[in-house]
Amino acid sequence: MEILMAILIGFLFASATYLLLSKSILRMIIGTGLLSHGAHLLILTMGGLKKGAVPLVNEEGVPVTDPLPQALILTAIVISFGVTALFLVLAYRSFQELGTDNMDELRGTDGNE
Amino acid sequence: MEMNNLVVLPIFVPLLTAVILMFFSKNVSLQRWVSVGASLLTVIVAVLLVRTVSIDGIQTLDIGSWPAPFGITLVSDMLSALLVLTTSVIGFAVILYSIYSIGIERERHFYYPIVQFLLVGVNGAFTTGDIFNLFVFFEVMLMASYVLLVLGGTKIQLRETIKYLTVNVISSSLFVIAIAYLYSIVGTLNMAHISQRIAEIENMPGILTVIAILFLIVFGLKGAIFPLYFWMPGSYYAPPIPVMALLGALLTKVGIYSIARTYSLFFYHDQSYTHELLLVLAVVTVLIGVVGSIAYWDVKKIIIYNIITAIGVILYGISIATTTSMTGSVYYLLHDMIIKAALFLLIGIIIKITGTSNLKKFHGLINDYPVLTWVYFIAAISLAGIPPFSGFVGKWLVIQGGMGSGEFLGSVIILITSLLVLYSVMKIFIHGFWGEKDQQFADKESVSYKKLLVPAIILVAISVLYGFGSEFVYPYVSQAVETLMNPEIYIEAVLKE
C-alpha cells in the first residue's frame, strides 16, 4: 500500500513541479495546491498505513491508527489553505494592477545599473 | 531544571498585543503607543529571560503540563534567549522608526498588528523545542512577512510578493516533507527526543544524511544561502525601509538558527558529508554576496548583498563545528542582526533626504548632515569588523576556528572578502557623503529626519557597546556554545533524565 501511495505522491510532485515552472500565475497556484496535497499524503503515508481502528477513545482497547500524523496534516491543511487564499487574492490584485498574469512580464530590474 | 512561564512571555506579549491592536485599527496614535509599549515590555521580558538562563541554566516549559516527548515543549537555552533578546530590541527600534516613516495609510491598515505577529513567529521559532511547532512558527512569521511585503499594494510590491510567496510556499512544502521523512525514521517530533533516537541508531543509515540535506535545502531557502539566494535581492528591494529592516535582520537569521540547531542537535554524528557540503556552500555564499555588494550602485542592493555575505560567514563557522568557530558564529550572528537593521534604517534616512537610492545621483551629505554621516561611518566600520567594533570578535574567532581545523582556503577567502565588504559600504560613504554640497535635493529644514535617526542611533550604540564589551558578553555566548557543542545538555534539560 505504501508503494502505491509513494507512486501517487511522486506523480503529484511531478505535476506540481511542472505547473510551478509554467508562465501563468494561475497554473503556479494550481501547482502549489498539488504540492501541498502531495506533502499531506506523504505525512499520512510515512506515519504508517497499518490497519487499525479510528483514533477515537474506544472501550474495547483495540489498536488504533497513529493519530499524530493526522493532527499534523490538519494543521498543515489550514496553513496551506490560508496561504493559498492569500496567493489567489494577490494574483487577482496583481492582474488588476499590472494587467498581466504572465511571469515573463514580471521581471524586476530595479536597482540594477 | 524546573518549569518557567517566563519562556513563553516573549511569544505571548506580542501575540496578545497583536490581537488587541486589531480591534482599533483606525486609531493610529493609540496603535503607535500600544506597539511601542508592548515592544519595550518584550525587551524587558527577554532581558529577564537571558538573566534567568544565565543563572539557572536551560529553561523549559511543557505546554499543558504534558511531559516532554508527548506535549510541545518550549526550550530557552542561551542561544535562543540571546536571539529572542536581539529580536525584541530590533523590533522595538523598527517600530519606533515606523512611526515617523511608514505613512498613515499603512498604519491604518493593520501595519502594527502584523509587525507584532512577525515578532511572534520569530520569537516562537527561536524558542520552540518541537520540530513541527518550528514549522508552524515559520508559517506565522512568513504569513506576516507576505502581508508586510505587499501592504501598500504598489506595483513593485505586488510583483515581488508573488515571487517571494511562491518560493516560500515551495520551501514550506519541502519542510513538511522533511518532517514526514524524519518522523518515519525516529517516530517523534520533540527535538531533544529526535536527537536521542538518532543517537541510538547504529551505523548511521544514508537516509539520515538525505534528510539532513533536505533540511539544509529548506532552511537554506529561508536563509538565502548559495544557490538558494536568488529570490532575495528582488524581494527585499520592494518593501518600505522599516519592513526591509525587519526582513533583512530577522527572517534570514531564523533559517541560519535552524541550520545551527538541526546540524548541532540532530545530524552531528556523521559530519564528513553534510558539514563538508555546508562549508563549500558557505564559502561560495560569501563570494556571491561580495560580488553583488561591490557590483551595484544602489544603496539598498549593496546592503541586501551584504546580508548574503554575513550568512556565509556565520554558516562557515557552523560547518567547522569546533568550539572556537561556533563561538565566532554566535558572536557574528548577534552582531549582524543588529548592524543590518541599523544600516537599513540609516540608508532609509539617506533615501528620505535625497529621494533616490542611486548612489550616482547624490553626494556631499556630510555638509548638511554631519551626525548622520558619522553614525553611518561607525555602522560601516562595525560591519566590516574593524577591531574595537562589533564585527571583529565574531569574524576573528570564525577565521581562527577555520585555521585551527586546517581549512586555510575558506578562512583566507573570508579574510579577503572582509576588505570587499568594507569597500562596498565605504563606497556609499565616499560617493554619497563626501564631495561638494549638492543642491539637487530638498533643503535641510524641509526634511524631518532627526526622529528617524533616534532608533538608528540606538541600534548603532548597542552594536558599539557589544563590540567594546565583548568580554562582558563572552560568558553568555560561551554558555550558548556549550549547549550547541554538547547536545546531551539540551536533551537532559528537556527530557529531565
Coordinates of C-alpha atoms in Angstrom, one line a residue, chain B residues 15-448:
Chain B
L15 CA 0.6 37.9 20.4
L16 CA -1.7 39.5 22.9
T17 CA -0.7 42.9 21.6
A18 CA -1.4 42.0 18.0
V19 CA -4.8 40.7 18.9
I20 CA -5.7 43.8 20.9
L21 CA -4.4 46.1 18.2
M22 CA -6.6 44.6 15.6
F23 CA -9.7 46.0 17.4
F24 CA -9.0 49.6 16.8
S25 CA -7.1 49.8 13.5
K26 CA -8.2 53.4 12.7
N27 CA -7.0 54.9 16.0
V28 CA -3.4 55.4 14.8
S29 CA -1.9 57.2 17.8
L30 CA -3.2 54.5 20.2
Q31 CA -1.8 51.9 17.8
R32 CA 1.6 53.6 18.0
W33 CA 1.8 53.9 21.7
V34 CA 0.5 50.4 22.4
S35 CA 3.0 48.9 20.0
V36 CA 5.9 50.9 21.4
G37 CA 4.9 50.0 25.0
A38 CA 4.4 46.3 24.2
S39 CA 7.7 46.0 22.3
L40 CA 9.5 47.7 25.2
L41 CA 7.8 45.1 27.5
T42 CA 9.0 42.3 25.3
V43 CA 12.6 43.7 25.5
I44 CA 12.3 43.7 29.3
V45 CA 10.9 40.1 29.4
A46 CA 13.8 39.0 27.1
V47 CA 16.4 40.6 29.4
L48 CA 14.9 38.7 32.3
L49 CA 14.9 35.5 30.3
V50 CA 18.6 35.9 29.4
R51 CA 19.3 36.6 33.1
T52 CA 17.4 33.5 34.3
V53 CA 19.0 31.2 31.7
S54 CA 22.5 32.5 32.7
I55 CA 21.9 31.8 36.4
D56 CA 19.7 28.7 36.4
G57 CA 20.6 27.0 33.1
I58 CA 18.3 26.0 30.3
Q59 CA 14.6 26.9 30.9
T60 CA 11.9 24.6 29.6
L61 CA 8.1 24.8 29.6
D62 CA 5.9 21.8 28.9
I63 CA 2.8 23.4 27.5
G64 CA -0.3 22.0 29.2
S65 CA 2.0 20.1 31.7
W66 CA 2.3 17.1 29.3
P67 CA 5.7 15.5 30.0
A68 CA 8.4 16.2 27.4
P69 CA 8.3 14.0 24.4
F70 CA 4.5 13.9 24.3
G71 CA 3.5 17.5 24.5
I72 CA 5.0 20.6 22.9
T73 CA 8.0 21.8 25.0
L74 CA 9.3 25.3 24.7
V75 CA 13.0 25.4 25.4
S76 CA 15.1 28.5 26.1
D77 CA 18.8 27.8 26.1
M78 CA 21.2 30.7 26.0
L79 CA 21.3 30.8 22.2
S80 CA 17.5 31.1 22.0
A81 CA 17.4 33.6 24.8
L82 CA 20.1 35.8 23.2
L83 CA 18.3 35.7 19.8
V84 CA 15.0 36.5 21.4
L85 CA 16.6 39.5 23.1
T86 CA 18.2 40.7 19.9
T87 CA 14.9 40.2 18.0
S88 CA 13.0 42.2 20.6
V89 CA 15.5 45.1 20.5
I90 CA 15.3 45.2 16.7
G91 CA 11.5 45.0 16.9
F92 CA 11.4 48.0 19.3
A93 CA 13.8 50.1 17.1
V94 CA 11.9 49.3 13.9
I95 CA 8.5 50.1 15.4
L96 CA 9.9 53.4 16.7
Y97 CA 11.2 54.1 13.2
S98 CA 8.0 53.1 11.6
I99 CA 6.0 55.8 13.5
Y100 CA 7.8 58.5 11.6
S101 CA 8.3 56.8 8.3
I102 CA 5.7 54.2 7.3
G103 CA 2.9 56.6 6.5
I104 CA -0.7 56.9 7.8
E105 CA -2.3 54.8 5.2
R106 CA -0.3 51.7 6.0
E107 CA -0.7 52.4 9.7
R108 CA -4.5 52.4 9.3
H109 CA -4.4 49.0 7.6
F110 CA -3.1 46.8 10.4
Y111 CA 0.6 47.5 10.0
Y112 CA 1.4 47.3 13.7
P113 CA -0.5 44.1 14.5
I114 CA 1.3 42.4 11.6
V115 CA 4.7 43.5 12.9
Q116 CA 3.7 42.0 16.2
F117 CA 2.7 38.8 14.5
L118 CA 6.1 38.7 12.8
L119 CA 7.8 39.0 16.2
V120 CA 5.6 36.2 17.5
G121 CA 6.7 34.0 14.7
V122 CA 10.4 34.8 15.0
N123 CA 10.5 34.6 18.8
G124 CA 8.5 31.3 18.6
A125 CA 10.8 29.8 16.1
F126 CA 13.8 30.6 18.3
T127 CA 12.2 29.2 21.4
T128 CA 10.3 26.0 20.3
G129 CA 11.6 22.6 21.1
D130 CA 9.4 20.7 18.7
I131 CA 10.2 20.3 15.0
F132 CA 6.6 20.6 13.8
N133 CA 5.9 23.6 16.0
L134 CA 9.0 25.1 14.4
F135 CA 7.2 24.7 11.0
V136 CA 4.1 26.4 12.5
F137 CA 6.1 29.3 13.8
F138 CA 7.9 29.6 10.5
E139 CA 4.4 29.9 8.8
V140 CA 3.3 32.6 11.4
M141 CA 6.5 34.5 10.6
L142 CA 6.2 34.0 6.8
M143 CA 2.5 34.9 6.6
A144 CA 3.2 38.1 8.5
S145 CA 6.1 38.8 6.1
Y146 CA 3.9 38.2 3.0
V147 CA 1.4 40.8 4.2
L148 CA 4.1 43.3 5.3
L149 CA 5.8 42.9 1.9
V150 CA 2.6 43.6 -0.1
L151 CA 1.0 46.1 2.3
G152 CA 0.5 49.3 0.3
G153 CA 0.0 47.5 -2.9
T154 CA 2.4 49.3 -5.2
K155 CA 3.3 47.6 -8.5
I156 CA 6.8 46.6 -7.4
Q157 CA 5.5 45.2 -4.1
L158 CA 2.8 43.1 -5.9
R159 CA 5.3 41.8 -8.4
E160 CA 7.9 40.8 -5.8
T161 CA 5.5 39.4 -3.3
I162 CA 4.3 36.9 -5.9
K163 CA 7.8 35.6 -6.3
Y164 CA 8.6 35.6 -2.6
L165 CA 5.4 33.8 -1.8
T166 CA 5.9 31.1 -4.4
V167 CA 9.5 30.4 -3.2
N168 CA 8.3 30.2 0.4
V169 CA 5.3 28.0 -0.4
I170 CA 7.6 25.6 -2.1
S171 CA 10.1 25.6 0.8
S172 CA 7.3 25.2 3.3
S173 CA 6.1 22.1 1.5
L174 CA 9.7 20.8 1.5
F175 CA 9.8 21.4 5.2
V176 CA 6.6 19.3 5.7
I177 CA 8.1 16.6 3.5
A178 CA 11.4 16.6 5.5
I179 CA 9.5 16.3 8.8
A180 CA 7.4 13.4 7.4
Y181 CA 10.6 11.5 6.4
L182 CA 12.2 12.2 9.8
Y183 CA 9.1 11.1 11.6
S184 CA 9.0 7.8 9.7
I185 CA 12.6 7.1 10.9
V186 CA 12.5 8.3 14.5
G187 CA 8.8 8.4 15.3
T188 CA 8.9 11.5 17.4
L189 CA 8.7 15.3 16.9
N190 CA 10.3 16.6 20.1
M191 CA 13.7 17.9 19.1
A192 CA 15.6 16.5 22.1
H193 CA 13.9 13.1 21.7
I194 CA 14.7 13.1 18.0
S195 CA 18.3 13.7 18.9
Q196 CA 18.3 10.9 21.4
R197 CA 16.6 8.5 18.9
I198 CA 19.1 9.3 16.1
A199 CA 22.0 8.7 18.5
E200 CA 20.6 5.2 19.2
I201 CA 20.6 4.2 15.6
E202 CA 23.7 2.3 14.8
N203 CA 26.0 3.0 11.8
M204 CA 24.0 6.0 10.5
P205 CA 21.9 4.9 7.6
G206 CA 22.3 7.0 4.4
I207 CA 18.7 8.2 4.7
L208 CA 19.6 10.4 7.7
T209 CA 22.2 12.2 5.5
V210 CA 19.5 12.6 2.8
I211 CA 17.1 14.1 5.4
A212 CA 20.0 16.4 6.7
I213 CA 20.5 17.7 3.2
L214 CA 16.7 18.2 2.7
F215 CA 16.7 20.3 5.9
L216 CA 19.6 22.2 4.5
I217 CA 17.7 22.9 1.3
V218 CA 14.6 24.0 3.3
F219 CA 16.5 26.3 5.7
G220 CA 18.8 27.4 3.0
L221 CA 15.8 28.7 1.0
K222 CA 14.7 30.7 4.1
G223 CA 18.2 31.8 4.9
A224 CA 19.3 32.7 1.4
I225 CA 22.5 30.6 1.0
F226 CA 24.1 29.8 -2.4
P227 CA 22.4 28.5 -4.6
L228 CA 19.1 29.2 -3.0
Y229 CA 19.5 33.0 -2.5
F230 CA 18.1 34.0 -5.9
W231 CA 14.8 35.3 -4.6
M232 CA 16.3 37.6 -2.1
P233 CA 17.7 40.6 -3.9
G234 CA 14.5 41.3 -5.7
S235 CA 12.1 40.6 -2.9
Y236 CA 13.9 42.6 -0.2
Y237 CA 14.2 45.6 -2.6
A238 CA 10.4 46.1 -2.8
P239 CA 9.0 46.9 0.6
P240 CA 9.3 50.2 2.6
I241 CA 12.5 50.6 4.7
P242 CA 11.3 49.5 8.1
V243 CA 9.8 46.3 6.6
M244 CA 13.1 45.8 4.8
A245 CA 15.0 46.2 8.1
L246 CA 12.7 43.6 9.8
L247 CA 13.0 41.1 7.0
G248 CA 16.7 41.6 6.5
A249 CA 17.7 41.5 10.1
L250 CA 15.3 38.7 11.3
L251 CA 14.0 36.4 8.7
T252 CA 17.1 35.0 7.1
K253 CA 18.6 34.6 10.6
V254 CA 15.8 32.2 11.6
G255 CA 16.9 30.0 8.7
I256 CA 20.5 30.2 10.0
Y257 CA 19.5 29.4 13.6
S258 CA 17.5 26.4 12.3
I259 CA 20.5 25.1 10.4
A260 CA 22.7 25.6 13.5
R261 CA 20.1 23.9 15.7
T262 CA 19.4 20.8 13.5
Y263 CA 23.1 20.4 12.5
S264 CA 24.3 20.5 16.1
L265 CA 21.4 18.6 17.7
F266 CA 20.3 16.0 15.1
F267 CA 23.0 15.5 12.4
Y268 CA 26.3 15.7 14.3
H269 CA 27.2 12.0 14.2
D270 CA 28.5 11.7 10.6
Q271 CA 29.9 15.1 9.6
S272 CA 32.0 14.0 6.7
Y273 CA 29.5 14.7 4.0
T274 CA 27.0 17.2 5.5
H275 CA 29.4 19.6 7.1
E276 CA 31.8 19.5 4.1
L277 CA 28.9 20.5 1.8
L278 CA 27.9 23.2 4.2
L279 CA 31.5 24.5 4.2
V280 CA 31.7 24.7 0.4
L281 CA 28.2 26.4 0.2
A282 CA 29.1 28.9 2.9
V283 CA 32.3 30.0 1.1
V284 CA 30.5 30.3 -2.2
T285 CA 27.7 32.3 -0.4
V286 CA 30.3 34.7 0.9
L287 CA 31.8 35.2 -2.6
I288 CA 28.3 35.7 -4.2
G289 CA 27.5 38.2 -1.5
V290 CA 30.6 40.4 -2.0
V291 CA 30.4 40.2 -5.8
G292 CA 26.8 41.6 -5.5
S293 CA 27.7 44.2 -3.0
I294 CA 30.6 45.7 -5.0
A295 CA 28.8 45.4 -8.3
Y296 CA 25.7 47.6 -7.5
W297 CA 25.4 51.4 -7.3
D298 CA 22.1 51.2 -5.4
V299 CA 22.4 51.6 -1.6
K300 CA 19.6 49.1 -0.9
K301 CA 21.1 46.5 -3.2
I302 CA 24.5 46.9 -1.5
I303 CA 23.1 46.3 2.0
I304 CA 21.0 43.4 0.7
Y305 CA 24.0 41.6 -0.8
N306 CA 25.9 42.2 2.5
I307 CA 23.2 40.1 4.2
I308 CA 24.2 37.2 2.0
T309 CA 27.9 37.7 2.8
A310 CA 27.2 37.6 6.5
I311 CA 25.1 34.5 6.2
G312 CA 28.1 32.8 4.5
V313 CA 30.4 33.8 7.3
I314 CA 28.0 32.5 10.1
L315 CA 27.5 29.2 8.2
Y316 CA 31.2 28.8 7.7
G317 CA 31.7 28.8 11.5
I318 CA 28.8 26.4 11.9
S319 CA 30.3 24.0 9.3
I320 CA 33.7 23.9 11.0
A321 CA 31.8 22.9 14.2
T322 CA 34.6 23.5 16.8
T323 CA 34.0 25.4 20.0
T324 CA 36.0 28.4 18.6
S325 CA 34.2 28.6 15.3
M326 CA 30.8 28.2 16.9
T327 CA 31.6 31.0 19.4
G328 CA 32.6 33.1 16.4
S329 CA 29.3 32.3 14.6
V330 CA 27.1 33.1 17.6
Y331 CA 29.0 36.4 18.1
Y332 CA 28.7 37.3 14.5
L333 CA 25.0 36.3 14.3
L334 CA 24.0 38.7 17.1
H335 CA 26.2 41.4 15.7
D336 CA 24.9 41.0 12.2
M337 CA 21.2 41.1 13.2
I338 CA 21.7 44.5 15.0
I339 CA 24.1 46.1 12.5
K340 CA 22.0 45.1 9.4
A341 CA 18.8 46.6 11.0
A342 CA 20.8 49.8 11.8
L343 CA 22.2 50.0 8.2
F344 CA 18.8 49.6 6.7
L345 CA 17.4 52.3 8.9
L346 CA 20.3 54.6 8.1
I347 CA 20.0 54.2 4.3
G348 CA 16.3 54.7 4.8
I349 CA 17.2 58.2 6.1
I350 CA 19.5 58.8 3.2
I351 CA 16.8 57.8 0.8
K352 CA 14.3 60.1 2.6
I353 CA 16.7 63.0 2.3
T354 CA 17.8 62.5 -1.3
G355 CA 14.7 60.9 -2.7
T356 CA 16.8 58.3 -4.5
S357 CA 18.7 55.1 -3.7
N358 CA 21.0 55.5 -6.7
L359 CA 24.5 56.4 -5.4
K360 CA 25.4 58.2 -8.6
K361 CA 22.7 60.8 -8.1
F362 CA 23.8 62.4 -4.8
H363 CA 26.9 63.5 -2.9
G364 CA 28.1 65.8 -0.2
L365 CA 25.6 64.8 2.5
I366 CA 28.3 65.5 5.1
N367 CA 27.9 69.2 4.7
D368 CA 24.3 69.3 5.9
Y369 CA 24.0 66.1 7.9
P370 CA 27.2 65.5 10.0
V371 CA 25.5 63.4 12.7
L372 CA 24.0 61.0 10.1
T373 CA 27.4 60.8 8.4
W374 CA 29.4 59.7 11.4
V375 CA 26.7 57.3 12.7
Y376 CA 26.8 55.7 9.2
F377 CA 30.6 55.7 9.3
I378 CA 30.6 53.8 12.7
A379 CA 28.0 51.3 11.4
A380 CA 30.0 50.8 8.2
I381 CA 33.3 50.0 10.0
S382 CA 31.4 47.8 12.5
L383 CA 30.0 45.8 9.7
A384 CA 33.5 45.3 8.2
G385 CA 34.9 44.2 11.5
I386 CA 37.5 46.9 12.3
P387 CA 39.0 45.7 15.7
P388 CA 37.3 47.6 18.5
F389 CA 33.9 47.4 16.9
S390 CA 31.3 44.6 17.0
G391 CA 32.0 42.7 13.8
F392 CA 35.6 41.9 14.8
V393 CA 35.4 39.3 17.5
G394 CA 33.0 37.1 15.7
K395 CA 34.9 37.1 12.4
W396 CA 38.2 36.7 14.1
L397 CA 37.0 33.6 16.0
V398 CA 35.4 32.1 12.9
I399 CA 38.6 32.5 11.0
Q400 CA 40.7 31.2 13.9
G401 CA 38.4 28.2 14.1
G402 CA 38.8 27.6 10.4
M403 CA 42.6 27.9 10.5
G404 CA 42.6 25.5 13.5
S405 CA 40.8 22.9 11.6
G406 CA 43.1 23.2 8.6
E407 CA 40.6 24.9 6.3
F408 CA 43.0 27.6 5.1
L409 CA 41.4 28.4 1.8
G410 CA 38.0 29.2 3.2
S411 CA 39.4 31.3 6.0
V412 CA 41.6 33.3 3.7
I413 CA 38.7 33.9 1.4
I414 CA 36.6 35.2 4.4
L415 CA 39.5 37.4 5.5
I416 CA 40.0 38.9 2.0
T417 CA 36.3 39.4 1.4
S418 CA 36.1 41.5 4.6
L419 CA 38.0 44.1 2.6
L420 CA 35.4 44.0 -0.1
V421 CA 32.6 44.3 2.4
L422 CA 34.4 47.4 3.7
Y423 CA 34.8 48.7 0.2
S424 CA 31.1 48.2 -0.6
V425 CA 29.9 50.2 2.5
M426 CA 32.7 52.8 2.1
K427 CA 31.6 53.3 -1.5
I428 CA 28.3 54.7 -0.1
F429 CA 30.3 56.8 2.4
I430 CA 32.7 58.2 -0.2
H431 CA 30.3 58.8 -3.0
G432 CA 27.2 59.7 -1.0
F433 CA 28.6 61.7 1.9
W434 CA 31.9 63.3 0.7
G435 CA 32.2 65.8 -2.0
E436 CA 30.7 69.2 -2.8
K437 CA 27.4 70.2 -1.3
D438 CA 24.6 69.1 -3.7
Q439 CA 21.6 71.3 -4.1
Q440 CA 19.5 69.0 -6.2
F441 CA 17.6 67.6 -3.2
A442 CA 15.5 69.4 -0.7
D443 CA 16.8 71.8 2.0
K444 CA 17.8 70.5 5.3
E445 CA 14.9 72.3 7.1
S446 CA 12.2 70.7 5.0
V447 CA 13.2 67.1 5.7
S448 CA 12.3 65.8 9.2

